[in-house]
């Protein structure tokens, strides 16, 4: 069955259009800084939210009207895949992402579960071929099933580790089969609630051993996609080991995984960590670990991972500025790890949500490009660091000094030369000149 019989392919009509289901800014063929918008933004739809989100919350069950849904069978899973690709096609989204358990139901044991997955993967492959929509990354759900109550790679139960290993092995095979450009590790329950009952060092060592096994297996089967680690500070556990970019990058370096894994940064995870997403992106980028983005947003007044669609052009401008600063997305993309809210119950809301997110990013891209083309913001920043471009600053940067020589310099000078204003408000006003 078709999922969206009343929706045509979403057209670009330009900023003056009043039609709610068209792009006003996202013209996939428009060239910005020598690259099409499509190639800059590499939009991806998240299978778990878009196809499996029910609208349930801790206070009540699902609310979503999804006429194509039926029993939790392989047949229905295959039909759901067809509806999903109809959605991606009508939206002109070039990519999608999934967890193994989003696409196919679990069977009575691992062998049966793998057979279910294989059947659905055949349809995913057919639909990829039919539509040209590609797999941005695959991943394994190592957190929903009660066997992972204590975590997966970091569980106190070695059998849970072994089951997770078998699951990721299969997920890697499937991701390769589907030509996936990447594979994500998000540590679902890799963390702890209570340090009294937890051997943290042993758990973190196990997580590293697990990721090495994944990297080794990928090499063995010839999977050449990019691995990503996705930081999140809490939820579901109180202390997730993949807290933020800095913690993840430290982990990757400490355990010799830095050559194999980059970061997948999610906006709402950044804010849960007490950061902004631009902080997380800039930190990852500056360390050479910027890989992909889970594009969503949180809610200022709600303290949890609400995974809403981004509608704030400041947010998307900041994200695009940092992505462009580090040379743009290559293997990664902007994956809408975002869900319609519980009250948005009709299938058409999925279009409103994605179209809004895509348009907001397209506008953010254009504003970021204008900021970069003018160069004024960059010049102001450069000017702020002028003391490092000549004299003592340039000498320090080129390694010509030590504590003794700097003491001699300062004793001669007496004190620092006058500081200048950080001009925070002026910087904000400058950015506003491009935003409105
Ligand atoms: C959870 C989350 C995940 C990962 C993939 O907060 O973001 O969906 O993106 O497992
Ligand atoms: Co995510």
CSV table of C-alpha atoms and ligand atoms in Angstrom, one decimal:
chain,number,residue,atom,x,y,z
A,1,UNK,CA,0.0,0.0,0.0
A,2,UNK,CA,1.1,3.5,-0.6
A,3,UNK,CA,1.6,5.6,2.6
A,4,UNK,CA,1.1,9.1,1.3
A,5,UNK,CA,-1.3,9.0,-1.6
A,6,UNK,CA,-2.3,12.6,-1.3
A,7,UNK,CA,1.3,14.0,-1.3
A,8,UNK,CA,3.1,15.0,-4.4
A,9,UNK,CA,6.9,15.3,-4.6
A,10,UNK,CA,7.8,18.4,-2.6
A,11,UNK,CA,8.6,21.2,-5.0
A,12,UNK,CA,10.9,24.2,-4.6
A,13,UNK,CA,8.7,27.3,-4.9
A,14,UNK,CA,10.9,30.0,-3.4
A,15,UNK,CA,10.7,32.3,-0.4
A,16,UNK,CA,7.5,34.0,-1.4
A,17,UNK,CA,5.4,30.8,-1.6
A,18,UNK,CA,2.6,30.5,0.9
A,19,UNK,CA,2.1,26.8,0.2
A,20,UNK,CA,2.9,24.9,3.4
A,21,UNK,CA,4.2,21.8,1.7
A,22,UNK,CA,6.9,23.2,-0.6
A,23,UNK,CA,10.5,24.2,-0.1
A,24,UNK,CA,11.0,27.9,0.2
A,25,UNK,CA,14.8,27.8,0.6
A,26,UNK,CA,15.9,24.2,-0.2
A,27,UNK,CA,16.6,24.1,-3.9
A,28,UNK,CA,18.7,21.0,-4.2
A,29,UNK,CA,20.4,22.2,-7.3
A,30,UNK,CA,21.3,25.7,-6.2
A,31,UNK,CA,25.1,26.1,-6.0
A,32,UNK,CA,26.6,27.6,-2.9
A,33,UNK,CA,30.3,28.0,-2.6
A,34,UNK,CA,30.8,25.8,-5.7
A,35,UNK,CA,28.7,22.9,-4.4
A,36,UNK,CA,25.0,22.1,-4.7
A,37,UNK,CA,22.8,22.4,-1.6
A,38,UNK,CA,22.1,18.7,-1.9
A,39,UNK,CA,25.8,17.9,-1.6
A,40,UNK,CA,26.4,20.4,1.2
A,41,UNK,CA,23.5,19.2,3.3
A,42,UNK,CA,23.2,15.5,2.6
A,43,UNK,CA,19.9,15.1,4.3
A,44,UNK,CA,19.0,11.8,5.9
A,45,UNK,CA,15.7,10.4,7.4
A,46,UNK,CA,15.9,8.4,10.6
A,47,UNK,CA,13.9,5.2,10.2
A,48,UNK,CA,13.4,4.8,14.0
A,49,UNK,CA,11.6,8.1,14.5
A,50,UNK,CA,9.8,8.4,11.2
A,51,UNK,CA,8.6,4.8,10.8
A,52,UNK,CA,8.7,3.4,14.3
A,53,UNK,CA,7.8,6.5,16.4
A,54,UNK,CA,4.5,5.9,18.0
A,55,UNK,CA,4.2,9.1,20.1
A,56,UNK,CA,4.2,7.2,23.4
A,57,UNK,CA,5.6,8.9,26.5
A,58,UNK,CA,5.9,7.9,30.1
A,59,UNK,CA,2.4,9.0,30.7
A,60,UNK,CA,0.5,7.4,27.9
A,61,UNK,CA,0.7,5.1,24.9
A,62,UNK,CA,1.2,5.9,21.2
A,63,UNK,CA,-1.1,8.3,19.4
A,64,UNK,CA,0.2,8.2,15.8
A,65,UNK,CA,-2.2,7.3,13.0
A,66,UNK,CA,-0.3,5.2,10.5
A,67,UNK,CA,-2.7,3.5,8.1
A,68,UNK,CA,0.0,1.3,6.7
A,69,UNK,CA,0.8,-0.3,10.1
A,70,UNK,CA,-0.2,-3.8,11.0
A,71,UNK,CA,1.1,-6.8,13.1
A,72,UNK,CA,4.7,-7.0,14.0
A,73,UNK,CA,5.5,-9.4,11.2
A,74,UNK,CA,8.2,-9.6,8.5
A,75,UNK,CA,5.6,-9.0,5.9
A,76,UNK,CA,4.5,-5.8,7.5
A,77,UNK,CA,8.1,-4.8,8.0
A,78,UNK,CA,8.7,-5.2,4.3
A,79,UNK,CA,5.6,-3.1,3.4
A,80,UNK,CA,6.8,-0.4,5.9
A,81,UNK,CA,10.1,-0.2,4.0
A,82,UNK,CA,8.2,0.6,0.8
A,83,UNK,CA,6.2,3.3,2.5
A,84,UNK,CA,9.5,4.7,3.9
A,85,UNK,CA,11.1,5.0,0.5
A,86,UNK,CA,8.0,6.6,-0.9
A,87,UNK,CA,8.4,9.2,1.9
A,88,UNK,CA,12.1,9.8,1.2
A,89,UNK,CA,11.5,10.0,-2.5
A,90,UNK,CA,8.7,12.6,-2.2
A,91,UNK,CA,10.9,14.6,0.2
A,92,UNK,CA,14.0,14.4,-2.0
A,93,UNK,CA,16.0,13.2,0.9
A,94,UNK,CA,19.1,11.5,-0.4
A,95,UNK,CA,19.9,9.3,2.6
A,96,UNK,CA,18.5,7.3,5.5
A,97,UNK,CA,19.7,5.7,8.7
A,98,UNK,CA,18.4,2.7,10.7
A,99,UNK,CA,19.0,0.4,13.6
A,100,UNK,CA,18.7,-3.3,12.9
A,101,UNK,CA,15.7,-3.6,15.1
A,102,UNK,CA,13.8,-0.7,13.5
A,103,UNK,CA,13.6,-2.4,10.2
A,104,UNK,CA,12.8,-6.0,11.2
A,105,UNK,CA,11.2,-7.7,14.1
A,106,UNK,CA,13.1,-9.8,16.6
A,107,UNK,CA,12.5,-13.6,16.3
A,108,UNK,CA,12.5,-16.2,19.0
A,109,UNK,CA,16.3,-16.5,18.9
A,110,UNK,CA,19.3,-14.9,17.2
A,111,UNK,CA,19.2,-17.1,14.2
A,112,UNK,CA,15.6,-16.4,13.5
A,113,UNK,CA,16.1,-12.6,14.1
A,114,UNK,CA,18.9,-12.7,11.6
A,115,UNK,CA,16.7,-14.4,9.0
A,116,UNK,CA,14.0,-11.8,9.6
A,117,UNK,CA,16.6,-9.0,9.0
A,118,UNK,CA,17.8,-10.7,5.8
A,119,UNK,CA,14.3,-10.7,4.4
A,120,UNK,CA,13.8,-7.0,5.1
A,121,UNK,CA,17.3,-6.1,3.9
A,122,UNK,CA,16.4,-7.6,0.5
A,123,UNK,CA,13.5,-5.0,0.2
A,124,UNK,CA,15.7,-2.2,1.5
A,125,UNK,CA,18.2,-3.0,-1.2
A,126,UNK,CA,15.4,-3.1,-3.9
A,127,UNK,CA,14.0,0.2,-2.8
A,128,UNK,CA,17.5,1.8,-2.6
A,129,UNK,CA,18.0,0.8,-6.2
A,130,UNK,CA,14.5,1.9,-7.3
A,131,UNK,CA,14.8,5.4,-5.7
A,132,UNK,CA,18.5,6.1,-5.5
A,133,UNK,CA,18.2,6.9,-1.8
A,134,UNK,CA,21.3,5.7,-0.1
A,135,UNK,CA,22.2,4.5,3.4
A,136,UNK,CA,24.1,7.1,5.4
A,137,UNK,CA,24.8,4.8,8.3
A,138,UNK,CA,23.6,1.7,9.9
A,139,UNK,CA,23.7,0.8,13.6
A,140,UNK,CA,22.5,-1.9,16.1
A,141,UNK,CA,19.9,-1.4,18.8
A,142,UNK,CA,21.8,-2.6,21.9
A,143,UNK,CA,19.5,-1.0,24.4
A,144,UNK,CA,15.8,-1.9,24.0
A,145,UNK,CA,15.8,-5.6,24.7
A,146,UNK,CA,15.8,-6.5,28.4
A,147,UNK,CA,18.9,-8.6,27.9
A,148,UNK,CA,20.8,-5.3,27.7
A,149,UNK,CA,19.4,-4.1,31.1
A,150,UNK,CA,23.0,-3.6,32.4
A,151,UNK,CA,24.4,-2.3,29.1
A,152,UNK,CA,25.8,-4.2,26.1
A,153,UNK,CA,29.6,-3.9,25.6
A,154,UNK,CA,29.8,-2.6,29.2
A,155,UNK,CA,27.4,-5.1,30.8
A,156,UNK,CA,28.5,-7.0,34.0
A,157,UNK,CA,27.1,-10.0,32.1
A,158,UNK,CA,29.6,-11.3,29.6
A,159,UNK,CA,26.8,-13.0,27.7
A,160,UNK,CA,25.3,-9.6,26.9
A,161,UNK,CA,28.6,-8.6,25.5
A,162,UNK,CA,28.7,-11.7,23.3
A,163,UNK,CA,25.2,-11.2,22.1
A,164,UNK,CA,25.9,-7.6,21.3
A,165,UNK,CA,29.0,-8.6,19.4
A,166,UNK,CA,27.0,-11.1,17.3
A,167,UNK,CA,24.4,-8.4,16.7
A,168,UNK,CA,27.0,-5.8,15.5
A,169,UNK,CA,28.7,-8.4,13.4
A,170,UNK,CA,25.4,-8.9,11.5
A,171,UNK,CA,24.6,-5.2,11.4
A,172,UNK,CA,28.0,-4.5,9.8
A,173,UNK,CA,27.4,-7.2,7.2
A,174,UNK,CA,24.0,-5.7,6.4
A,175,UNK,CA,25.4,-2.1,6.3
A,176,UNK,CA,28.0,-3.3,3.9
A,177,UNK,CA,25.4,-5.2,1.8
A,178,UNK,CA,23.4,-1.9,1.5
A,179,UNK,CA,26.5,0.2,0.6
A,180,UNK,CA,26.3,2.2,3.8
A,181,UNK,CA,28.6,5.2,4.0
A,182,UNK,CA,29.1,4.7,7.8
A,183,UNK,CA,28.3,2.8,11.0
A,184,UNK,CA,27.4,4.5,14.3
A,185,UNK,CA,28.1,3.5,17.9
A,186,UNK,CA,25.8,5.2,20.3
A,187,UNK,CA,26.2,3.8,23.7
A,188,UNK,CA,22.6,3.1,24.6
A,189,UNK,CA,23.1,1.9,28.1
A,190,UNK,CA,26.9,2.1,28.1
A,191,UNK,CA,27.2,3.9,31.4
A,192,UNK,CA,26.0,3.4,35.0
A,193,UNK,CA,23.5,4.5,37.5
A,194,UNK,CA,25.4,3.8,40.7
A,195,UNK,CA,29.1,3.7,41.2
A,196,UNK,CA,28.8,1.4,44.2
A,197,UNK,CA,27.9,-1.5,42.1
A,198,UNK,CA,30.1,-0.6,39.1
A,199,UNK,CA,33.7,-1.4,38.0
A,200,UNK,CA,34.1,1.6,35.7
A,201,UNK,CA,37.6,0.8,34.5
A,202,UNK,CA,36.6,-2.7,33.5
A,203,UNK,CA,33.5,-1.5,31.7
A,204,UNK,CA,35.3,1.2,29.7
A,205,UNK,CA,38.1,-1.3,28.8
A,206,UNK,CA,35.3,-3.7,27.5
A,207,UNK,CA,33.8,-0.9,25.4
A,208,UNK,CA,37.1,-0.3,23.8
A,209,UNK,CA,37.7,-4.1,23.2
A,210,UNK,CA,34.2,-4.2,21.6
A,211,UNK,CA,34.9,-1.3,19.3
A,212,UNK,CA,38.2,-2.9,18.2
A,213,UNK,CA,36.4,-6.1,17.4
A,214,UNK,CA,34.0,-4.1,15.2
A,215,UNK,CA,36.8,-2.3,13.4
A,216,UNK,CA,38.7,-5.6,12.9
A,217,UNK,CA,35.5,-7.4,11.6
A,218,UNK,CA,34.8,-4.5,9.2
A,219,UNK,CA,38.2,-4.8,7.8
A,220,UNK,CA,37.8,-8.6,7.4
A,221,UNK,CA,34.6,-8.3,5.4
A,222,UNK,CA,35.8,-5.3,3.4
A,223,UNK,CA,33.5,-2.7,4.9
A,224,UNK,CA,35.2,0.6,4.2
A,225,UNK,CA,32.5,2.9,5.6
A,226,UNK,CA,33.4,5.5,8.3
A,227,UNK,CA,32.8,4.5,11.9
A,228,UNK,CA,31.2,7.2,14.2
A,229,UNK,CA,30.9,7.5,18.0
A,230,UNK,CA,27.8,9.6,19.1
A,231,UNK,CA,28.2,11.4,22.4
A,232,UNK,CA,25.3,11.7,24.9
A,233,UNK,CA,25.9,12.6,28.5
A,234,UNK,CA,22.9,10.9,30.1
A,235,UNK,CA,19.7,9.1,29.2
A,236,UNK,CA,19.0,6.3,29.7
A,237,UNK,CA,21.9,6.0,32.2
A,238,UNK,CA,22.8,8.7,34.6
A,239,UNK,CA,26.5,8.7,33.5
A,240,UNK,CA,27.0,7.7,29.8
A,241,UNK,CA,30.6,6.9,29.0
A,242,UNK,CA,30.2,8.8,25.7
A,243,UNK,CA,29.5,12.0,27.5
A,244,UNK,CA,30.6,14.6,25.0
A,245,UNK,CA,33.1,15.2,22.1
A,246,UNK,CA,36.0,15.7,24.5
A,247,UNK,CA,35.3,12.5,26.5
A,248,UNK,CA,34.7,10.5,23.4
A,249,UNK,CA,37.9,11.8,21.7
A,250,UNK,CA,39.9,11.1,24.8
A,251,UNK,CA,38.5,7.5,24.8
A,252,UNK,CA,39.3,7.0,21.2
A,253,UNK,CA,42.9,8.2,21.6
A,254,UNK,CA,43.5,6.4,24.9
A,255,UNK,CA,42.4,3.1,23.4
A,256,UNK,CA,44.0,3.5,20.0
A,257,UNK,CA,40.8,3.9,18.0
A,258,UNK,CA,41.4,7.4,16.8
A,259,UNK,CA,42.3,6.3,13.2
A,260,UNK,CA,39.1,4.5,12.8
A,261,UNK,CA,36.3,6.4,14.4
A,262,UNK,CA,35.0,10.0,14.0
A,263,UNK,CA,32.2,11.8,15.9
A,264,UNK,CA,28.5,11.9,15.1
A,265,UNK,CA,27.3,15.0,16.9
A,266,UNK,CA,23.7,15.5,17.9
A,267,UNK,CA,22.3,18.9,18.9
A,268,UNK,CA,20.0,17.7,21.7
A,269,UNK,CA,22.8,15.6,23.2
A,270,UNK,CA,25.1,18.6,23.2
A,271,UNK,CA,22.6,20.6,25.2
A,272,UNK,CA,22.1,17.8,27.6
A,273,UNK,CA,25.8,17.9,28.2
A,274,UNK,CA,25.6,21.6,29.0
A,275,UNK,CA,27.2,22.6,25.7
A,276,UNK,CA,25.9,24.1,22.5
A,277,UNK,CA,26.0,22.0,19.4
A,278,UNK,CA,28.5,24.4,17.8
A,279,UNK,CA,30.8,23.8,20.8
A,280,UNK,CA,30.6,20.1,20.2
A,281,UNK,CA,31.1,20.5,16.4
A,282,UNK,CA,34.0,22.9,16.8
A,283,UNK,CA,35.7,20.8,19.4
A,284,UNK,CA,35.4,17.7,17.2
A,285,UNK,CA,36.4,19.5,14.1
A,286,UNK,CA,39.4,21.2,15.7
A,287,UNK,CA,40.7,17.8,16.8
A,288,UNK,CA,40.1,16.2,13.3
A,289,UNK,CA,37.1,14.1,14.4
A,290,UNK,CA,34.1,15.8,12.8
A,291,UNK,CA,32.1,13.2,10.9
A,292,UNK,CA,28.4,13.5,10.8
A,293,UNK,CA,25.5,15.3,12.5
A,294,UNK,CA,22.2,14.1,14.1
A,295,UNK,CA,20.2,17.2,13.3
A,296,UNK,CA,17.5,18.0,15.8
A,297,UNK,CA,16.9,20.3,18.7
A,298,UNK,CA,15.8,20.2,22.3
A,299,UNK,CA,13.3,22.3,24.2
A,300,UNK,CA,14.4,25.2,26.3
A,301,UNK,CA,11.9,24.3,29.0
A,302,UNK,CA,12.1,20.5,29.0
A,303,UNK,CA,15.2,18.9,30.4
A,304,UNK,CA,15.2,15.7,28.3
A,305,UNK,CA,16.1,14.5,24.9
A,306,UNK,CA,13.0,15.7,23.1
A,307,UNK,CA,14.5,15.2,19.6
A,308,UNK,CA,12.5,17.9,17.9
A,309,UNK,CA,13.0,19.1,14.3
A,310,UNK,CA,15.2,22.1,14.0
A,311,UNK,CA,13.3,25.3,13.1
A,312,UNK,CA,15.7,27.9,14.4
A,313,UNK,CA,17.7,29.6,11.7
A,314,UNK,CA,20.4,30.8,14.2
A,315,UNK,CA,21.0,27.2,15.1
A,316,UNK,CA,21.3,26.0,11.6
A,317,UNK,CA,23.5,29.0,10.6
A,318,UNK,CA,25.9,28.1,13.5
A,319,UNK,CA,26.0,24.5,12.5
A,320,UNK,CA,26.6,25.2,8.9
A,321,UNK,CA,29.3,27.7,9.7
A,322,UNK,CA,31.3,25.2,11.7
A,323,UNK,CA,30.7,22.4,9.1
A,324,UNK,CA,32.0,24.6,6.3
A,325,UNK,CA,34.9,25.8,8.4
A,326,UNK,CA,36.1,22.2,8.5
A,327,UNK,CA,35.7,21.6,4.8
A,328,UNK,CA,32.1,20.3,4.7
A,329,UNK,CA,30.5,16.9,5.1
A,330,UNK,CA,32.2,14.1,3.3
A,331,UNK,CA,31.0,10.7,4.4
A,332,UNK,CA,28.6,12.2,6.9
A,333,UNK,CA,25.3,14.0,6.5
A,334,UNK,CA,22.5,15.9,8.3
A,335,UNK,CA,20.5,13.0,9.7
A,336,UNK,CA,17.1,14.1,11.2
A,337,UNK,CA,17.3,12.2,14.4
A,338,UNK,CA,14.0,13.9,15.2
A,339,UNK,CA,10.4,13.1,15.8
A,340,UNK,CA,7.1,14.7,15.4
A,341,UNK,CA,5.5,15.5,18.8
A,342,UNK,CA,2.8,13.4,20.4
A,343,UNK,CA,0.0,15.7,19.3
A,344,UNK,CA,1.1,15.7,15.6
A,345,UNK,CA,-0.7,12.5,14.9
A,346,UNK,CA,-1.3,12.4,11.1
A,347,UNK,CA,1.2,11.1,8.5
A,348,UNK,CA,1.3,14.5,6.8
A,349,UNK,CA,3.0,15.9,9.9
A,350,UNK,CA,6.0,13.8,9.0
A,351,UNK,CA,6.3,16.0,5.8
A,352,UNK,CA,5.7,19.2,7.6
A,353,UNK,CA,8.4,18.3,10.1
A,354,UNK,CA,11.1,17.3,7.5
A,355,UNK,CA,10.3,20.1,5.1
A,356,UNK,CA,10.7,22.6,7.9
A,357,UNK,CA,14.0,21.1,9.0
A,358,UNK,CA,15.4,21.0,5.5
A,359,UNK,CA,14.3,24.6,4.7
A,360,UNK,CA,15.8,25.8,8.0
A,361,UNK,CA,19.1,24.2,7.1
A,362,UNK,CA,19.0,25.5,3.6
A,363,UNK,CA,18.5,29.1,4.9
A,364,UNK,CA,21.2,28.5,7.5
A,365,UNK,CA,23.6,27.4,4.7
A,366,UNK,CA,22.9,30.5,2.7
A,367,UNK,CA,23.4,32.8,5.7
A,368,UNK,CA,26.6,30.9,6.6
A,369,UNK,CA,27.9,31.3,3.0
A,370,UNK,CA,27.1,35.0,3.1
A,371,UNK,CA,29.0,35.5,6.4
A,372,UNK,CA,31.9,33.6,4.9
A,373,UNK,CA,31.8,35.5,1.6
A,374,UNK,CA,31.9,38.9,3.4
A,375,UNK,CA,34.7,37.7,5.7
A,376,UNK,CA,34.0,40.4,8.2
A,377,UNK,CA,33.3,38.0,11.1
A,378,UNK,CA,36.4,36.1,10.4
A,379,UNK,CA,38.4,39.4,10.2
A,380,UNK,CA,37.1,40.5,13.5
A,381,UNK,CA,38.1,37.2,15.1
A,382,UNK,CA,41.5,37.4,13.5
A,383,UNK,CA,41.9,40.9,14.7
A,384,UNK,CA,41.1,39.8,18.3
A,385,UNK,CA,44.1,37.5,18.2
A,386,UNK,CA,46.4,40.1,16.5
A,387,UNK,CA,48.9,39.9,19.4
A,388,UNK,CA,49.7,36.4,18.2
A,389,UNK,CA,50.5,37.4,14.6
A,390,UNK,CA,53.7,39.4,15.3
A,391,UNK,CA,56.2,40.1,18.1
A,392,UNK,CA,56.1,38.0,21.3
A,393,UNK,CA,52.9,36.1,20.2
A,394,UNK,CA,54.4,34.9,16.9
A,395,UNK,CA,57.6,34.0,18.7
A,396,UNK,CA,55.7,31.9,21.3
A,397,UNK,CA,53.7,30.1,18.6
A,398,UNK,CA,56.9,29.3,16.7
A,399,UNK,CA,58.4,27.7,19.7
A,400,UNK,CA,61.1,30.2,20.4
A,401,UNK,CA,60.3,30.7,24.1
A,402,UNK,CA,60.3,29.0,27.4
A,403,UNK,CA,59.3,30.1,31.0
A,404,UNK,CA,62.6,31.8,31.6
A,405,UNK,CA,62.7,33.8,28.4
A,406,UNK,CA,59.0,34.9,29.0
A,407,UNK,CA,59.9,36.0,32.5
A,408,UNK,CA,62.7,38.1,31.1
A,409,UNK,CA,60.3,39.6,28.6
A,410,UNK,CA,57.7,40.4,31.2
A,411,UNK,CA,60.2,41.8,33.8
A,412,UNK,CA,61.4,44.2,31.1
A,413,UNK,CA,57.9,45.2,30.1
A,414,UNK,CA,56.4,45.3,33.6
A,415,UNK,CA,52.9,44.2,32.8
A,416,UNK,CA,50.6,43.2,30.0
A,417,UNK,CA,49.7,45.6,27.3
A,418,UNK,CA,46.1,46.9,27.7
A,419,UNK,CA,43.3,44.4,27.0
A,420,UNK,CA,40.7,45.2,24.4
A,421,UNK,CA,37.0,44.7,24.6
A,422,UNK,CA,35.6,41.3,23.6
A,423,UNK,CA,32.7,43.2,22.0
A,424,UNK,CA,30.3,40.3,22.5
A,425,UNK,CA,27.2,42.4,21.7
A,426,UNK,CA,28.9,43.9,18.6
A,427,UNK,CA,29.7,40.3,17.4
A,428,UNK,CA,26.1,39.3,17.9
A,429,UNK,CA,24.8,42.3,16.0
A,430,UNK,CA,27.2,41.6,13.2
A,431,UNK,CA,25.8,38.1,12.8
A,432,UNK,CA,22.3,39.5,13.0
A,433,UNK,CA,23.1,41.6,9.9
A,434,UNK,CA,23.2,38.4,7.9
A,435,UNK,CA,20.3,36.7,9.6
A,436,UNK,CA,17.7,39.4,9.1
B,1,LIG,C1,19.6,8.3,21.0
B,1,LIG,C2,20.1,8.5,19.7
B,1,LIG,C3,20.2,7.3,18.8
B,1,LIG,C4,21.4,7.2,18.0
B,1,LIG,C5,21.6,6.0,17.2
B,1,LIG,O1,19.5,9.4,21.8
B,1,LIG,O2,20.4,9.6,19.3
B,1,LIG,O3,19.0,7.2,18.1
B,1,LIG,O4,21.5,8.3,17.1
B,1,LIG,O5,21.5,4.8,18.0
B,2,LIG,CO1,21.2,10.3,17.5
